[in-house]
mmCIF file of C-alpha atoms in Angstrom:
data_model
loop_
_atom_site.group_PDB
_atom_site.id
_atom_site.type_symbol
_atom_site.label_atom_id
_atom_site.label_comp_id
_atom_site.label_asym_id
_atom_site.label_seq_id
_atom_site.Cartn_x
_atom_site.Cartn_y
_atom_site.Cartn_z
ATOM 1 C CA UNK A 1 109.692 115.908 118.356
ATOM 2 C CA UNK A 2 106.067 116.594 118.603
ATOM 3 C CA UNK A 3 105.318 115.873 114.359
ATOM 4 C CA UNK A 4 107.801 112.455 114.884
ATOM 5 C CA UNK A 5 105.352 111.061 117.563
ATOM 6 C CA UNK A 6 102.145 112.374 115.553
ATOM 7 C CA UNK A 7 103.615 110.430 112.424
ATOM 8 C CA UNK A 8 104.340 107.621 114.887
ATOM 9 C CA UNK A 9 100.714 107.703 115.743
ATOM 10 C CA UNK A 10 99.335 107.991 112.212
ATOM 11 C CA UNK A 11 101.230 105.096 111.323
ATOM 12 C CA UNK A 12 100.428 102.881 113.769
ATOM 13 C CA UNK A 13 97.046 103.604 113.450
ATOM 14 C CA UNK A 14 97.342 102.926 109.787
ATOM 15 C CA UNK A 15 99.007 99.813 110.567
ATOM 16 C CA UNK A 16 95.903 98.789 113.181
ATOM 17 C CA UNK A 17 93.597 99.612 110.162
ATOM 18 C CA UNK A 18 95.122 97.101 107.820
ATOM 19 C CA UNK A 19 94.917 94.771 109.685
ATOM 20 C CA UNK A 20 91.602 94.604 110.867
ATOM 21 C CA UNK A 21 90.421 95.089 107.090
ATOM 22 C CA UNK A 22 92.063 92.177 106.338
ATOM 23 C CA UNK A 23 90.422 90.095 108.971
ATOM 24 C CA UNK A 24 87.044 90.492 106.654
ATOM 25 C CA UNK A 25 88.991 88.805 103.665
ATOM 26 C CA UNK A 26 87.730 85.220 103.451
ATOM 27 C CA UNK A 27 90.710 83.514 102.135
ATOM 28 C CA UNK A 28 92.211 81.165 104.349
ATOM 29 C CA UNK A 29 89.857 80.466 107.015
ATOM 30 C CA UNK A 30 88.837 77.297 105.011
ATOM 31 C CA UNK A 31 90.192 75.067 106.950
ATOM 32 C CA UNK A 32 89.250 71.769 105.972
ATOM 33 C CA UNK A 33 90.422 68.185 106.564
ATOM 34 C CA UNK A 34 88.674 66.352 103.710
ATOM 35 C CA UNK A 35 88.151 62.344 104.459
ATOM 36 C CA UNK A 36 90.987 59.893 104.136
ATOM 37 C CA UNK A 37 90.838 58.628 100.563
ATOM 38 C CA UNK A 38 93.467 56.169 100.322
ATOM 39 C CA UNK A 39 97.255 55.942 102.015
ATOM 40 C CA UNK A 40 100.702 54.777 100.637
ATOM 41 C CA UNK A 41 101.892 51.679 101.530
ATOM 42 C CA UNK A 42 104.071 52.424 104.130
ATOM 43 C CA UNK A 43 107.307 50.133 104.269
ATOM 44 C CA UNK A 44 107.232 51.075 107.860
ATOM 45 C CA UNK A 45 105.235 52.357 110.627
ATOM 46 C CA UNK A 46 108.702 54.244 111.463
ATOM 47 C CA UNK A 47 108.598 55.622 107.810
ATOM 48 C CA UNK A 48 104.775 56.880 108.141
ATOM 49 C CA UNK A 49 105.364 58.603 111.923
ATOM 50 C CA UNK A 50 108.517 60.519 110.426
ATOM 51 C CA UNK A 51 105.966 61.320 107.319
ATOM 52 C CA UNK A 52 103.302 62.545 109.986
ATOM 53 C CA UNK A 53 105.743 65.125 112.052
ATOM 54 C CA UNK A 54 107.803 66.461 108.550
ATOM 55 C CA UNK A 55 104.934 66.564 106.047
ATOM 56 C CA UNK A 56 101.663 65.491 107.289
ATOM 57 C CA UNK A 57 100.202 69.393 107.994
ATOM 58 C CA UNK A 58 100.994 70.135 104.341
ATOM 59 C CA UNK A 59 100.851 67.034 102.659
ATOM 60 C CA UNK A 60 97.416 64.802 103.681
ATOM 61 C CA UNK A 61 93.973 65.930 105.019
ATOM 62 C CA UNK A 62 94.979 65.722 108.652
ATOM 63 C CA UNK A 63 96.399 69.252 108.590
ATOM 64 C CA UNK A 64 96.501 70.728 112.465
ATOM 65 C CA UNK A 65 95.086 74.240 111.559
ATOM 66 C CA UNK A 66 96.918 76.351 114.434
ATOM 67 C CA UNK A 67 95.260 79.378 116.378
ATOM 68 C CA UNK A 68 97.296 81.686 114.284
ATOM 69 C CA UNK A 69 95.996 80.297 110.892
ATOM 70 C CA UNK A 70 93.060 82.213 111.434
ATOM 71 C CA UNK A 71 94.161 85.544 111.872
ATOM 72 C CA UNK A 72 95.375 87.507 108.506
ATOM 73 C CA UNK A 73 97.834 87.848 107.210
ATOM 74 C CA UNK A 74 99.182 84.409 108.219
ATOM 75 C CA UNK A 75 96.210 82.481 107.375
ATOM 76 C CA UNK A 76 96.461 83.145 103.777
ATOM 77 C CA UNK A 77 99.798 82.308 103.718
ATOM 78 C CA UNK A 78 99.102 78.897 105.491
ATOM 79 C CA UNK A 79 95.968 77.872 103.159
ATOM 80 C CA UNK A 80 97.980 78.779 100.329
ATOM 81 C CA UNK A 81 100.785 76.200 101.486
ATOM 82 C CA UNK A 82 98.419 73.769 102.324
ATOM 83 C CA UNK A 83 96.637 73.866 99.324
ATOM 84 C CA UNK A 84 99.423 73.534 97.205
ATOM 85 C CA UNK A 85 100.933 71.272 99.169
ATOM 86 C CA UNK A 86 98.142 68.877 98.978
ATOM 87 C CA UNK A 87 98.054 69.628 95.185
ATOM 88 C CA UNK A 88 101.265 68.134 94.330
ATOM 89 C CA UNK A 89 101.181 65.407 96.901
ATOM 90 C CA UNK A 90 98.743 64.356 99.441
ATOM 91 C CA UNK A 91 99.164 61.282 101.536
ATOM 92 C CA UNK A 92 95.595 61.176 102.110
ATOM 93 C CA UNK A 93 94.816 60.903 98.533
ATOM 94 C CA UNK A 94 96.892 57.812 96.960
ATOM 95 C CA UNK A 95 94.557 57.395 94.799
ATOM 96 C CA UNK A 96 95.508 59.856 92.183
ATOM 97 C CA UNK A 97 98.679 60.804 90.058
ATOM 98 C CA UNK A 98 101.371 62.837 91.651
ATOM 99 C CA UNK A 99 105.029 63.384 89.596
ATOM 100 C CA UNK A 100 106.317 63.932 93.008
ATOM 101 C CA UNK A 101 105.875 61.526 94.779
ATOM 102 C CA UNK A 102 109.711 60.197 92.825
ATOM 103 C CA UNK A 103 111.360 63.229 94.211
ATOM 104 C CA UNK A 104 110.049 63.392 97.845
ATOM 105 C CA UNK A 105 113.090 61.617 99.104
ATOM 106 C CA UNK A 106 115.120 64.026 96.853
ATOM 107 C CA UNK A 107 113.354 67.353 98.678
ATOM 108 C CA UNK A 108 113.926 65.935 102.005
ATOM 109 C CA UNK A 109 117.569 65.021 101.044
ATOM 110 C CA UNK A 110 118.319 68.587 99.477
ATOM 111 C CA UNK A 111 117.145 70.642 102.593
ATOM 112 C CA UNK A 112 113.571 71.532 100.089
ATOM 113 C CA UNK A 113 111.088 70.170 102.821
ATOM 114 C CA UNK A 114 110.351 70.724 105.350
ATOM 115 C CA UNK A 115 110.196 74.124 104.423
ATOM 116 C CA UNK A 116 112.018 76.689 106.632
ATOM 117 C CA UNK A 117 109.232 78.940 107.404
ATOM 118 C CA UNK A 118 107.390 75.536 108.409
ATOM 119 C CA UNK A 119 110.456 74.445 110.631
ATOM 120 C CA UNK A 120 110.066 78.063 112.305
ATOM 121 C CA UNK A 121 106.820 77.268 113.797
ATOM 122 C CA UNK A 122 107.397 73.238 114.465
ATOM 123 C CA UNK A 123 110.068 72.574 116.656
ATOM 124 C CA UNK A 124 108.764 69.046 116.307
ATOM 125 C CA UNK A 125 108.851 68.675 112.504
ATOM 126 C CA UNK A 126 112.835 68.577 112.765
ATOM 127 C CA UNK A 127 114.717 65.472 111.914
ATOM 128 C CA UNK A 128 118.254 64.634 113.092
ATOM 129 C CA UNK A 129 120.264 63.350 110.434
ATOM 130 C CA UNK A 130 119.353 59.921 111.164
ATOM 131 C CA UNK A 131 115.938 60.747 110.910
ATOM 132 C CA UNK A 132 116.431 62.221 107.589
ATOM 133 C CA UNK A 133 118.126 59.332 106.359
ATOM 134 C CA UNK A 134 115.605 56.801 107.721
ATOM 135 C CA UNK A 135 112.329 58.838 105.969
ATOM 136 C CA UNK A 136 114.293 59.353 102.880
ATOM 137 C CA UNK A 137 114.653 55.351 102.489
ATOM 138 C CA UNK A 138 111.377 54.907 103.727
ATOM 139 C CA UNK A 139 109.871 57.250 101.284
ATOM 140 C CA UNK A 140 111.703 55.631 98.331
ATOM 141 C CA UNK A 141 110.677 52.568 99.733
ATOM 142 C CA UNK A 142 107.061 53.064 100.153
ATOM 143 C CA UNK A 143 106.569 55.797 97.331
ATOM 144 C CA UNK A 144 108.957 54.764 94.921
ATOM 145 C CA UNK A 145 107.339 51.769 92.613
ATOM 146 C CA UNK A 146 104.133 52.347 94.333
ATOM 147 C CA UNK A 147 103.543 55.843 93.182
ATOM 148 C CA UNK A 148 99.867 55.764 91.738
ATOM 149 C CA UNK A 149 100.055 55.843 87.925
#
Protein backbone atom coordinates (compact mmCIF):
# COMPACT_ATOMS: atom_id res chain seq x y z
CA UNK A 1 0.00 0.00 0.00
CA UNK A 2 2.54 2.45 1.12
CA UNK A 3 4.64 2.50 -2.72
CA UNK A 4 0.74 2.73 -4.42
CA UNK A 5 0.08 6.05 -2.51
CA UNK A 6 3.85 7.29 -3.04
CA UNK A 7 3.28 6.61 -6.90
CA UNK A 8 -0.10 8.28 -6.39
CA UNK A 9 1.77 11.22 -5.08
CA UNK A 10 4.53 11.32 -7.69
CA UNK A 11 2.01 11.37 -10.22
CA UNK A 12 -0.06 13.86 -9.19
CA UNK A 13 2.63 15.97 -8.57
CA UNK A 14 3.82 15.32 -12.05
CA UNK A 15 0.50 16.06 -13.25
CA UNK A 16 0.50 19.65 -11.11
CA UNK A 17 3.91 20.26 -12.87
CA UNK A 18 2.57 20.05 -16.38
CA UNK A 19 0.35 22.02 -15.98
CA UNK A 20 1.71 24.94 -14.57
CA UNK A 21 4.59 24.71 -17.32
CA UNK A 22 2.15 25.01 -19.71
CA UNK A 23 0.59 28.10 -18.32
CA UNK A 24 4.06 29.95 -19.55
CA UNK A 25 3.28 28.78 -23.23
CA UNK A 26 1.96 31.84 -25.07
CA UNK A 27 -0.29 30.26 -27.52
CA UNK A 28 -3.75 30.99 -27.10
CA UNK A 29 -4.03 33.82 -24.86
CA UNK A 30 -4.37 36.04 -28.03
CA UNK A 31 -7.53 36.76 -27.75
CA UNK A 32 -8.50 39.23 -30.14
CA UNK A 33 -11.72 40.59 -31.67
CA UNK A 34 -10.37 42.38 -34.76
CA UNK A 35 -12.89 45.34 -36.12
CA UNK A 36 -15.99 44.53 -38.09
CA UNK A 37 -14.92 44.60 -41.73
CA UNK A 38 -17.94 43.97 -43.61
CA UNK A 39 -21.25 41.57 -42.88
CA UNK A 40 -23.42 39.29 -45.16
CA UNK A 41 -26.50 40.41 -46.20
CA UNK A 42 -28.66 38.87 -43.95
CA UNK A 43 -32.14 37.77 -45.51
CA UNK A 44 -33.27 38.07 -41.99
CA UNK A 45 -32.60 39.48 -38.69
CA UNK A 46 -33.99 35.87 -37.54
CA UNK A 47 -31.29 34.31 -39.89
CA UNK A 48 -28.31 36.58 -38.38
CA UNK A 49 -29.47 35.96 -34.39
CA UNK A 50 -29.50 32.05 -35.14
CA UNK A 51 -25.91 32.84 -36.95
CA UNK A 52 -24.82 34.77 -33.67
CA UNK A 53 -25.75 31.82 -30.97
CA UNK A 54 -24.48 28.64 -33.54
CA UNK A 55 -21.42 30.23 -35.16
CA UNK A 56 -20.67 33.68 -34.17
CA UNK A 57 -17.71 32.64 -31.33
CA UNK A 58 -15.96 30.77 -34.15
CA UNK A 59 -16.95 32.34 -37.15
CA UNK A 60 -16.71 36.55 -36.92
CA UNK A 61 -14.54 38.84 -34.68
CA UNK A 62 -17.07 39.00 -31.88
CA UNK A 63 -15.75 35.80 -30.32
CA UNK A 64 -16.80 35.71 -26.31
CA UNK A 65 -13.32 34.51 -25.05
CA UNK A 66 -14.56 32.49 -21.81
CA UNK A 67 -12.62 32.41 -18.36
CA UNK A 68 -11.43 28.99 -19.24
CA UNK A 69 -9.82 30.06 -22.61
CA UNK A 70 -7.10 31.31 -20.72
CA UNK A 71 -5.94 28.58 -18.80
CA UNK A 72 -3.83 25.71 -20.80
CA UNK A 73 -4.50 23.32 -22.09
CA UNK A 74 -7.95 24.55 -23.22
CA UNK A 75 -6.89 27.80 -24.48
CA UNK A 76 -4.87 26.40 -27.20
CA UNK A 77 -7.42 24.31 -28.20
CA UNK A 78 -9.96 27.28 -28.36
CA UNK A 79 -7.51 29.78 -30.38
CA UNK A 80 -6.81 27.05 -32.60
CA UNK A 81 -10.69 26.68 -33.38
CA UNK A 82 -11.14 30.14 -33.57
CA UNK A 83 -8.51 30.78 -35.78
CA UNK A 84 -9.40 28.35 -38.16
CA UNK A 85 -12.69 28.97 -37.91
CA UNK A 86 -12.34 32.51 -38.88
CA UNK A 87 -9.97 31.27 -41.67
CA UNK A 88 -12.45 29.49 -43.65
CA UNK A 89 -15.34 31.76 -42.89
CA UNK A 90 -15.73 34.84 -40.92
CA UNK A 91 -18.91 36.81 -40.81
CA UNK A 92 -17.05 39.76 -39.84
CA UNK A 93 -14.98 39.72 -42.87
CA UNK A 94 -17.40 39.60 -46.11
CA UNK A 95 -15.16 41.16 -47.79
CA UNK A 96 -12.95 38.37 -48.87
CA UNK A 97 -13.28 34.88 -50.65
CA UNK A 98 -14.47 31.96 -48.67
CA UNK A 99 -15.38 28.34 -50.67
CA UNK A 100 -17.51 27.79 -47.71
CA UNK A 101 -19.59 29.96 -47.40
CA UNK A 102 -21.82 27.35 -50.31
CA UNK A 103 -21.65 24.59 -47.83
CA UNK A 104 -22.52 26.32 -44.49
CA UNK A 105 -26.10 25.31 -44.81
CA UNK A 106 -24.77 21.81 -45.77
CA UNK A 107 -22.53 21.60 -42.24
CA UNK A 108 -25.38 22.75 -40.26
CA UNK A 109 -27.72 20.27 -42.09
CA UNK A 110 -25.22 17.22 -41.68
CA UNK A 111 -24.76 17.60 -37.82
CA UNK A 112 -20.78 19.27 -38.92
CA UNK A 113 -21.42 22.61 -36.95
CA UNK A 114 -21.86 23.42 -34.42
CA UNK A 115 -19.22 21.31 -33.42
CA UNK A 116 -19.85 18.88 -30.51
CA UNK A 117 -17.12 19.86 -28.27
CA UNK A 118 -18.57 23.54 -28.90
CA UNK A 119 -22.22 22.32 -28.06
CA UNK A 120 -20.57 20.84 -24.72
CA UNK A 121 -19.79 24.16 -23.38
CA UNK A 122 -22.96 26.26 -24.99
CA UNK A 123 -26.09 25.09 -23.90
CA UNK A 124 -27.28 28.11 -25.82
CA UNK A 125 -25.70 27.41 -29.22
CA UNK A 126 -28.35 24.45 -29.66
CA UNK A 127 -31.01 24.65 -32.27
CA UNK A 128 -34.28 22.68 -32.25
CA UNK A 129 -35.01 21.30 -35.46
CA UNK A 130 -36.92 24.20 -36.48
CA UNK A 131 -34.18 26.29 -35.75
CA UNK A 132 -31.95 24.29 -37.86
CA UNK A 133 -34.17 24.42 -40.64
CA UNK A 134 -34.84 28.18 -40.42
CA UNK A 135 -30.71 29.10 -40.35
CA UNK A 136 -30.09 26.58 -42.98
CA UNK A 137 -32.58 28.59 -45.43
CA UNK A 138 -31.44 31.67 -44.12
CA UNK A 139 -27.87 30.89 -44.74
CA UNK A 140 -28.55 29.77 -48.34
CA UNK A 141 -30.49 32.70 -48.59
CA UNK A 142 -28.16 35.29 -47.43
CA UNK A 143 -24.79 33.41 -48.31
CA UNK A 144 -25.72 31.64 -51.24
CA UNK A 145 -25.44 34.14 -54.49
CA UNK A 146 -23.95 36.66 -52.25
CA UNK A 147 -20.87 34.78 -51.32
CA UNK A 148 -17.94 37.34 -52.02
CA UNK A 149 -16.14 36.29 -55.22
Amino acid sequence: MGRARVFIRRGLLVIVGLFLIAQVIPYGRAHTNPPIVAEPKWDSPATRALAKRACFDCHSNETTWPWYSHVAPTSWFLQSHVDDGRQRLNFSEWNKPYRAASKASREIKSGGMPLTSYLLMHADAHLSETEKADLERGLDASLGSAAPK
